[in-house]
Amino acid sequence: MCSSASRVGVQGSWIQEILKSEQATGILIMHLPHVRWACGFTGSNGFLLVKEERLHLFTDRRYETQATLEVHGAQIHIGSDNLVDLVRNEGLVLATDRLLIQPQCMTVADLYRWEAAFPGISLIPRKNLLNRSVAVKSEEAIAKMRQAQSISDAVFHDIIPHITLGIREIELAALIDYEHRLRGASGMAFETIVAFGANSALPHARPGNRALGTDEPVLLDFGCSFDGYTSDMTRTLHCGEPPSTEFRAVYEAVQEAQERAVSVTHTGMDASAVDHAARSNLVTAGLGDFFSHSTGHGIGLEVHEWPRISANSSAILEKGQTITIEPGVYLPGRFGVRIEDTVLIGASACERLSHIERDLIIV
Ligand code: ZN
Ligand code: ZN
Protein backbone atom coordinates (compact mmCIF):
# COMPACT_ATOMS: atom_id res chain seq x y z
CA MET A 1 0.00 0.00 0.00
CA CYS A 2 1.23 3.50 -0.68
CA SER A 3 0.23 6.75 0.91
CA SER A 4 -0.46 9.65 -1.36
CA ALA A 5 2.67 10.78 -3.13
CA SER A 6 4.60 13.28 -1.07
CA ARG A 7 7.36 15.72 -1.78
CA VAL A 8 10.17 16.05 0.64
CA GLY A 9 9.38 18.88 2.98
CA VAL A 10 11.46 20.66 5.57
CA GLN A 11 14.18 18.05 5.65
CA GLY A 12 14.85 18.47 1.92
CA SER A 13 18.07 20.40 2.28
CA TRP A 14 20.02 17.59 3.91
CA ILE A 15 19.18 15.24 1.09
CA GLN A 16 20.45 17.46 -1.70
CA GLU A 17 23.52 18.35 0.30
CA ILE A 18 24.45 14.74 0.93
CA LEU A 19 23.68 13.41 -2.53
CA LYS A 20 25.60 16.22 -4.22
CA SER A 21 28.65 15.95 -2.00
CA GLU A 22 28.83 12.19 -2.40
CA GLN A 23 27.81 11.90 -6.08
CA ALA A 24 25.32 9.25 -5.06
CA THR A 25 21.93 8.48 -6.56
CA GLY A 26 20.22 7.60 -3.31
CA ILE A 27 20.44 7.07 0.43
CA LEU A 28 19.44 4.01 2.38
CA ILE A 29 18.69 4.83 6.03
CA MET A 30 18.58 1.72 8.19
CA HIS A 31 19.35 3.27 11.57
CA LEU A 32 15.86 3.41 13.13
CA PRO A 33 16.39 6.59 15.20
CA HIS A 34 17.37 8.32 11.95
CA VAL A 35 14.33 6.88 10.17
CA ARG A 36 12.25 8.37 12.98
CA TRP A 37 14.04 11.70 12.66
CA ALA A 38 13.48 11.87 8.90
CA CYS A 39 9.83 10.77 8.68
CA GLY A 40 8.40 10.15 12.16
CA PHE A 41 8.15 6.34 11.95
CA THR A 42 8.72 4.67 15.34
CA GLY A 43 8.30 0.99 14.42
CA SER A 44 11.00 -1.60 15.06
CA ASN A 45 11.34 -2.86 11.48
CA GLY A 46 11.81 -0.92 8.30
CA PHE A 47 14.09 1.37 6.38
CA LEU A 48 13.94 4.61 4.50
CA LEU A 49 15.04 4.91 0.90
CA VAL A 50 15.77 8.35 -0.51
CA LYS A 51 15.51 8.49 -4.29
CA GLU A 52 15.04 11.49 -6.53
CA GLU A 53 14.28 13.80 -3.61
CA ARG A 54 11.52 11.58 -2.33
CA LEU A 55 11.45 9.53 0.83
CA HIS A 56 10.11 5.98 0.74
CA LEU A 57 9.46 4.10 3.96
CA PHE A 58 9.45 0.30 3.70
CA THR A 59 7.98 -1.67 6.59
CA ASP A 60 5.90 -4.77 7.27
CA ARG A 61 2.16 -5.34 7.81
CA ARG A 62 2.35 -5.05 11.60
CA TYR A 63 3.09 -1.37 11.15
CA GLU A 64 0.63 -0.56 8.39
CA THR A 65 -1.78 1.43 10.57
CA GLN A 66 0.93 2.92 12.76
CA ALA A 67 2.91 4.12 9.75
CA THR A 68 -0.15 5.82 8.29
CA LEU A 69 -0.63 7.69 11.57
CA GLU A 70 3.00 8.61 12.18
CA VAL A 71 4.76 9.12 8.90
CA HIS A 72 5.03 12.52 7.27
CA GLY A 73 6.82 13.46 4.10
CA ALA A 74 7.43 9.89 2.96
CA GLN A 75 5.61 7.41 0.77
CA ILE A 76 4.74 4.23 2.70
CA HIS A 77 5.38 0.80 1.18
CA ILE A 78 4.09 -2.23 3.07
CA GLY A 79 5.62 -5.64 2.42
CA SER A 80 6.00 -9.00 4.05
CA ASP A 81 9.24 -10.88 4.74
CA ASN A 82 11.68 -9.51 2.25
CA LEU A 83 11.36 -5.76 1.94
CA VAL A 84 14.30 -5.63 -0.47
CA ASP A 85 12.26 -7.67 -2.98
CA LEU A 86 9.52 -5.08 -2.61
CA VAL A 87 12.00 -2.32 -3.46
CA ARG A 88 12.96 -4.23 -6.61
CA ASN A 89 9.36 -5.03 -7.58
CA GLU A 90 8.44 -1.38 -7.29
CA GLY A 91 11.36 -0.46 -9.57
CA LEU A 92 12.71 2.16 -7.20
CA VAL A 93 16.32 1.00 -7.31
CA LEU A 94 18.39 -0.17 -10.25
CA ALA A 95 21.62 -2.17 -10.31
CA THR A 96 23.36 0.94 -11.65
CA ASP A 97 22.49 2.98 -8.55
CA ARG A 98 25.03 4.31 -6.06
CA LEU A 99 23.39 4.19 -2.64
CA LEU A 100 24.91 5.62 0.51
CA ILE A 101 24.50 3.26 3.46
CA GLN A 102 25.10 3.33 7.22
CA PRO A 103 27.56 0.44 7.63
CA GLN A 104 27.08 0.10 11.39
CA CYS A 105 23.38 -0.65 10.83
CA MET A 106 23.58 -3.01 7.86
CA THR A 107 24.11 -6.65 8.75
CA VAL A 108 26.02 -9.03 6.49
CA ALA A 109 22.65 -10.69 5.76
CA ASP A 110 21.20 -7.31 4.66
CA LEU A 111 24.21 -6.71 2.46
CA TYR A 112 23.85 -10.08 0.69
CA ARG A 113 20.14 -9.44 0.21
CA TRP A 114 20.73 -6.08 -1.48
CA GLU A 115 23.56 -7.39 -3.63
CA ALA A 116 21.49 -10.41 -4.66
CA ALA A 117 18.49 -8.25 -5.59
CA PHE A 118 20.60 -5.69 -7.49
CA PRO A 119 23.74 -7.39 -8.89
CA GLY A 120 26.53 -4.86 -9.33
CA ILE A 121 24.92 -2.12 -7.23
CA SER A 122 27.30 0.28 -5.44
CA LEU A 123 26.54 0.41 -1.72
CA ILE A 124 28.78 3.14 -0.35
CA PRO A 125 29.42 3.03 3.40
CA ARG A 126 29.36 6.35 5.25
CA LYS A 127 29.73 5.94 8.99
CA ASN A 128 28.63 9.45 9.89
CA LEU A 129 25.83 9.73 7.36
CA LEU A 130 23.14 12.10 8.76
CA ASN A 131 24.93 12.47 12.10
CA ARG A 132 25.51 16.20 11.70
CA SER A 133 21.99 16.88 10.50
CA VAL A 134 20.44 14.87 13.34
CA ALA A 135 22.69 16.46 15.98
CA VAL A 136 21.28 19.98 15.46
CA LYS A 137 17.89 19.92 17.16
CA SER A 138 14.72 21.61 15.97
CA GLU A 139 12.76 23.81 18.38
CA GLU A 140 10.29 20.95 18.78
CA ALA A 141 13.06 18.49 19.63
CA ILE A 142 14.57 20.91 22.15
CA ALA A 143 11.16 21.32 23.84
CA LYS A 144 10.92 17.53 24.19
CA MET A 145 14.43 17.31 25.62
CA ARG A 146 13.56 20.01 28.15
CA GLN A 147 10.48 18.02 29.11
CA ALA A 148 12.48 14.78 29.46
CA GLN A 149 14.99 16.57 31.70
CA SER A 150 12.31 18.25 33.79
CA ILE A 151 10.84 14.79 34.51
CA SER A 152 14.30 13.55 35.61
CA ASP A 153 14.82 16.68 37.73
CA ALA A 154 11.49 16.10 39.51
CA VAL A 155 12.37 12.45 40.12
CA PHE A 156 15.78 13.39 41.51
CA HIS A 157 14.20 15.86 43.87
CA ASP A 158 11.58 13.40 45.10
CA ILE A 159 13.79 10.36 45.64
CA ILE A 160 16.25 12.09 48.00
CA PRO A 161 14.14 11.30 51.12
CA HIS A 162 14.23 7.61 50.09
CA ILE A 163 18.04 7.46 50.17
CA THR A 164 18.29 6.06 53.68
CA LEU A 165 20.52 3.55 55.46
CA GLY A 166 19.79 -0.01 54.39
CA ILE A 167 18.10 0.72 51.04
CA ARG A 168 19.54 -1.52 48.32
CA GLU A 169 20.89 -0.18 45.04
CA ILE A 170 18.33 -2.19 43.07
CA GLU A 171 15.44 -0.81 45.15
CA LEU A 172 16.50 2.75 44.57
CA ALA A 173 16.96 2.08 40.84
CA ALA A 174 13.44 0.58 40.67
CA LEU A 175 12.04 3.61 42.43
CA ILE A 176 13.79 5.99 40.04
CA ASP A 177 12.41 4.11 37.01
CA TYR A 178 8.89 3.90 38.49
CA GLU A 179 8.79 7.60 39.33
CA HIS A 180 9.81 8.50 35.77
CA ARG A 181 6.95 6.45 34.37
CA LEU A 182 4.46 8.03 36.73
CA ARG A 183 5.53 11.44 35.51
CA GLY A 184 4.96 10.63 31.86
CA ALA A 185 8.26 9.23 30.63
CA SER A 186 7.78 6.59 27.96
CA GLY A 187 10.71 4.64 29.40
CA MET A 188 14.24 4.96 30.65
CA ALA A 189 16.89 6.11 28.18
CA PHE A 190 19.36 3.51 29.52
CA GLU A 191 19.70 1.19 32.50
CA THR A 192 19.65 3.36 35.63
CA ILE A 193 22.95 3.41 37.52
CA VAL A 194 22.79 3.41 41.31
CA ALA A 195 26.16 2.74 42.95
CA PHE A 196 26.97 2.85 46.66
CA GLY A 197 30.39 2.93 48.30
CA ALA A 198 33.17 1.29 46.28
CA ASN A 199 30.71 0.48 43.47
CA SER A 200 30.72 4.19 42.62
CA ALA A 201 34.30 3.69 41.39
CA LEU A 202 32.90 1.67 38.44
CA PRO A 203 31.89 4.19 35.74
CA HIS A 204 29.19 1.81 34.43
CA ALA A 205 28.16 0.14 37.68
CA ARG A 206 25.05 -2.04 37.64
CA PRO A 207 22.72 -1.75 40.62
CA GLY A 208 22.85 -4.87 42.78
CA ASN A 209 21.90 -6.00 46.27
CA ARG A 210 24.34 -3.80 48.13
CA ALA A 211 22.64 -1.98 51.00
CA LEU A 212 23.54 1.62 51.77
CA GLY A 213 25.85 2.02 54.75
CA THR A 214 26.99 5.12 56.53
CA ASP A 215 29.88 7.21 55.18
CA GLU A 216 29.33 6.08 51.62
CA PRO A 217 28.96 7.96 48.37
CA VAL A 218 25.77 7.45 46.34
CA LEU A 219 26.24 7.81 42.59
CA LEU A 220 23.04 8.16 40.54
CA ASP A 221 23.10 8.31 36.73
CA PHE A 222 19.78 8.18 34.91
CA GLY A 223 17.68 9.58 32.13
CA CYS A 224 14.37 8.97 30.46
CA SER A 225 12.73 9.13 27.10
CA PHE A 226 9.92 11.58 26.42
CA ASP A 227 8.23 11.46 23.03
CA GLY A 228 11.43 9.95 21.63
CA TYR A 229 13.89 12.44 23.12
CA THR A 230 16.12 11.62 26.07
CA SER A 231 17.56 13.09 29.24
CA ASP A 232 20.79 12.14 31.01
CA MET A 233 22.17 13.36 34.34
CA THR A 234 24.49 12.21 37.12
CA ARG A 235 24.81 13.39 40.69
CA THR A 236 26.98 11.97 43.45
CA LEU A 237 25.64 12.39 46.97
CA HIS A 238 27.10 11.34 50.30
CA CYS A 239 25.42 9.34 53.02
CA GLY A 240 26.61 10.35 56.47
CA GLU A 241 28.30 13.43 57.77
CA PRO A 242 30.95 14.66 57.48
CA PRO A 243 32.45 13.13 54.33
CA SER A 244 36.18 12.44 54.51
CA THR A 245 38.55 15.24 53.55
CA GLU A 246 39.62 13.16 50.55
CA PHE A 247 36.07 12.62 49.30
CA ARG A 248 35.34 16.31 49.70
CA ALA A 249 38.52 17.24 47.77
CA VAL A 250 37.71 14.86 44.90
CA TYR A 251 34.12 16.08 44.81
CA GLU A 252 35.20 19.70 44.59
CA ALA A 253 37.71 18.94 41.84
CA VAL A 254 35.06 17.15 39.75
CA GLN A 255 32.54 19.92 40.35
CA GLU A 256 35.06 22.55 39.33
CA ALA A 257 36.02 20.56 36.21
CA GLN A 258 32.38 20.17 35.20
CA GLU A 259 31.52 23.81 35.84
CA ARG A 260 34.60 25.04 34.02
CA ALA A 261 33.81 22.90 30.95
CA VAL A 262 30.18 24.06 30.92
CA SER A 263 31.23 27.70 31.30
CA VAL A 264 33.44 27.68 28.19
CA THR A 265 31.24 25.61 25.85
CA HIS A 266 29.70 27.44 22.87
CA THR A 267 29.05 27.33 19.13
CA GLY A 268 32.14 26.94 16.95
CA MET A 269 34.21 25.31 19.68
CA ASP A 270 36.07 22.06 19.08
CA ALA A 271 34.47 19.17 20.98
CA SER A 272 38.01 18.21 21.99
CA ALA A 273 38.44 21.61 23.67
CA VAL A 274 35.43 20.87 25.91
CA ASP A 275 37.15 17.64 26.92
CA HIS A 276 40.36 19.53 27.52
CA ALA A 277 38.63 22.12 29.71
CA ALA A 278 37.30 19.41 32.03
CA ARG A 279 40.38 17.20 31.92
CA SER A 280 43.00 19.89 32.51
CA ASN A 281 41.26 20.85 35.77
CA LEU A 282 41.49 17.29 37.03
CA VAL A 283 45.10 16.96 35.86
CA THR A 284 45.98 20.09 37.83
CA ALA A 285 44.30 18.55 40.88
CA GLY A 286 46.50 15.45 40.43
CA LEU A 287 43.47 13.34 39.45
CA GLY A 288 43.95 13.14 35.67
CA ASP A 289 44.84 9.45 35.76
CA PHE A 290 41.56 8.65 37.45
CA PHE A 291 39.33 10.30 34.81
CA SER A 292 39.09 7.23 32.62
CA HIS A 293 36.43 8.12 30.04
CA SER A 294 35.66 10.93 27.61
CA THR A 295 33.95 14.08 28.87
CA GLY A 296 30.60 13.55 27.19
CA HIS A 297 28.51 12.63 24.19
CA GLY A 298 25.85 13.98 21.90
CA ILE A 299 22.30 13.20 23.05
CA GLY A 300 18.87 13.42 21.44
CA LEU A 301 16.72 10.65 19.98
CA GLU A 302 19.46 8.37 21.31
CA VAL A 303 21.18 8.78 24.63
CA HIS A 304 24.55 8.34 22.94
CA GLU A 305 24.81 9.97 19.57
CA TRP A 306 27.37 11.91 17.55
CA PRO A 307 29.56 13.75 18.48
CA ARG A 308 31.73 12.26 21.18
CA ILE A 309 33.20 14.90 23.47
CA SER A 310 36.67 13.44 23.68
CA ALA A 311 40.31 14.42 23.26
CA ASN A 312 40.47 12.92 19.75
CA SER A 313 37.10 14.16 18.45
CA SER A 314 37.32 16.29 15.31
CA ALA A 315 33.75 17.60 15.66
CA ILE A 316 32.99 21.30 15.96
CA LEU A 317 30.02 22.25 18.11
CA GLU A 318 27.07 23.90 16.39
CA LYS A 319 24.17 25.95 17.73
CA GLY A 320 21.26 23.70 18.60
CA GLN A 321 23.31 20.62 19.40
CA THR A 322 22.77 18.93 22.75
CA ILE A 323 25.64 17.20 24.50
CA THR A 324 26.49 15.95 27.97
CA ILE A 325 29.38 17.17 30.10
CA GLU A 326 30.24 14.51 32.66
CA PRO A 327 33.73 14.39 34.10
CA GLY A 328 34.36 11.80 36.82
CA VAL A 329 37.11 10.54 39.08
CA TYR A 330 37.24 6.85 40.02
CA LEU A 331 39.52 5.54 42.76
CA PRO A 332 39.39 1.74 42.33
CA GLY A 333 38.11 -0.17 45.33
CA ARG A 334 37.31 3.06 47.17
CA PHE A 335 34.90 5.56 45.64
CA GLY A 336 33.99 7.52 42.54
CA VAL A 337 32.46 10.91 41.82
CA ARG A 338 30.75 12.00 38.61
CA ILE A 339 28.64 15.06 37.84
CA GLU A 340 26.77 15.17 34.54
CA ASP A 341 24.48 17.65 32.86
CA THR A 342 22.95 17.77 29.40
CA VAL A 343 23.55 21.15 27.79
CA LEU A 344 22.15 22.96 24.77
CA ILE A 345 24.79 24.70 22.65
CA GLY A 346 24.06 28.39 22.10
CA ALA A 347 25.84 31.12 20.13
CA SER A 348 28.17 32.33 22.85
CA ALA A 349 27.45 29.95 25.74
CA CYS A 350 25.61 26.78 26.56
CA GLU A 351 22.57 26.18 28.72
CA ARG A 352 22.13 23.38 31.24
CA LEU A 353 18.81 21.60 30.77
CA SER A 354 18.87 20.36 34.38
CA HIS A 355 18.15 22.72 37.23
CA ILE A 356 19.41 20.39 39.96
CA GLU A 357 22.16 21.89 42.11
CA ARG A 358 25.71 20.59 41.92
CA ASP A 359 26.93 21.35 45.44
CA LEU A 360 27.36 18.18 47.49
CA ILE A 361 24.10 16.88 48.93
CA ILE A 362 24.49 14.96 52.17
CA VAL A 363 21.74 12.52 53.11
ZN1 ZN B 1 24.54 9.56 32.36
ZN1 ZN C 1 25.94 10.48 29.69
PDB file of C-alpha atoms and ligand atoms in Angstrom, residues 190 193 220-223 231-234 297 303-304 324 326 338 340, ligand 1:
ATOM      1  CA  PHE A 190      19.357   3.513  29.524  1.00  0.00           C
ATOM      2  CA  ILE A 193      22.945   3.415  37.524  1.00  0.00           C
ATOM      3  CA  LEU A 220      23.045   8.161  40.540  1.00  0.00           C
ATOM      4  CA  ASP A 221      23.097   8.309  36.729  1.00  0.00           C
ATOM      5  CA  PHE A 222      19.784   8.180  34.912  1.00  0.00           C
ATOM      6  CA  GLY A 223      17.684   9.577  32.133  1.00  0.00           C
ATOM      7  CA  SER A 231      17.560  13.091  29.241  1.00  0.00           C
ATOM      8  CA  ASP A 232      20.793  12.141  31.010  1.00  0.00           C
ATOM      9  CA  MET A 233      22.166  13.363  34.344  1.00  0.00           C
ATOM     10  CA  THR A 234      24.485  12.207  37.122  1.00  0.00           C
ATOM     11  CA  HIS A 297      28.506  12.625  24.195  1.00  0.00           C
ATOM     12  CA  VAL A 303      21.179   8.778  24.628  1.00  0.00           C
ATOM     13  CA  HIS A 304      24.552   8.343  22.941  1.00  0.00           C
ATOM     14  CA  THR A 324      26.490  15.946  27.968  1.00  0.00           C
ATOM     15  CA  GLU A 326      30.240  14.514  32.661  1.00  0.00           C
ATOM     16  CA  ARG A 338      30.751  11.996  38.606  1.00  0.00           C
ATOM     17  CA  GLU A 340      26.771  15.170  34.543  1.00  0.00           C
TER      18      GLU A 340
HETATM   19 ZN    ZN B   1      24.545   9.564  32.355  1.00  0.00          ZN
END
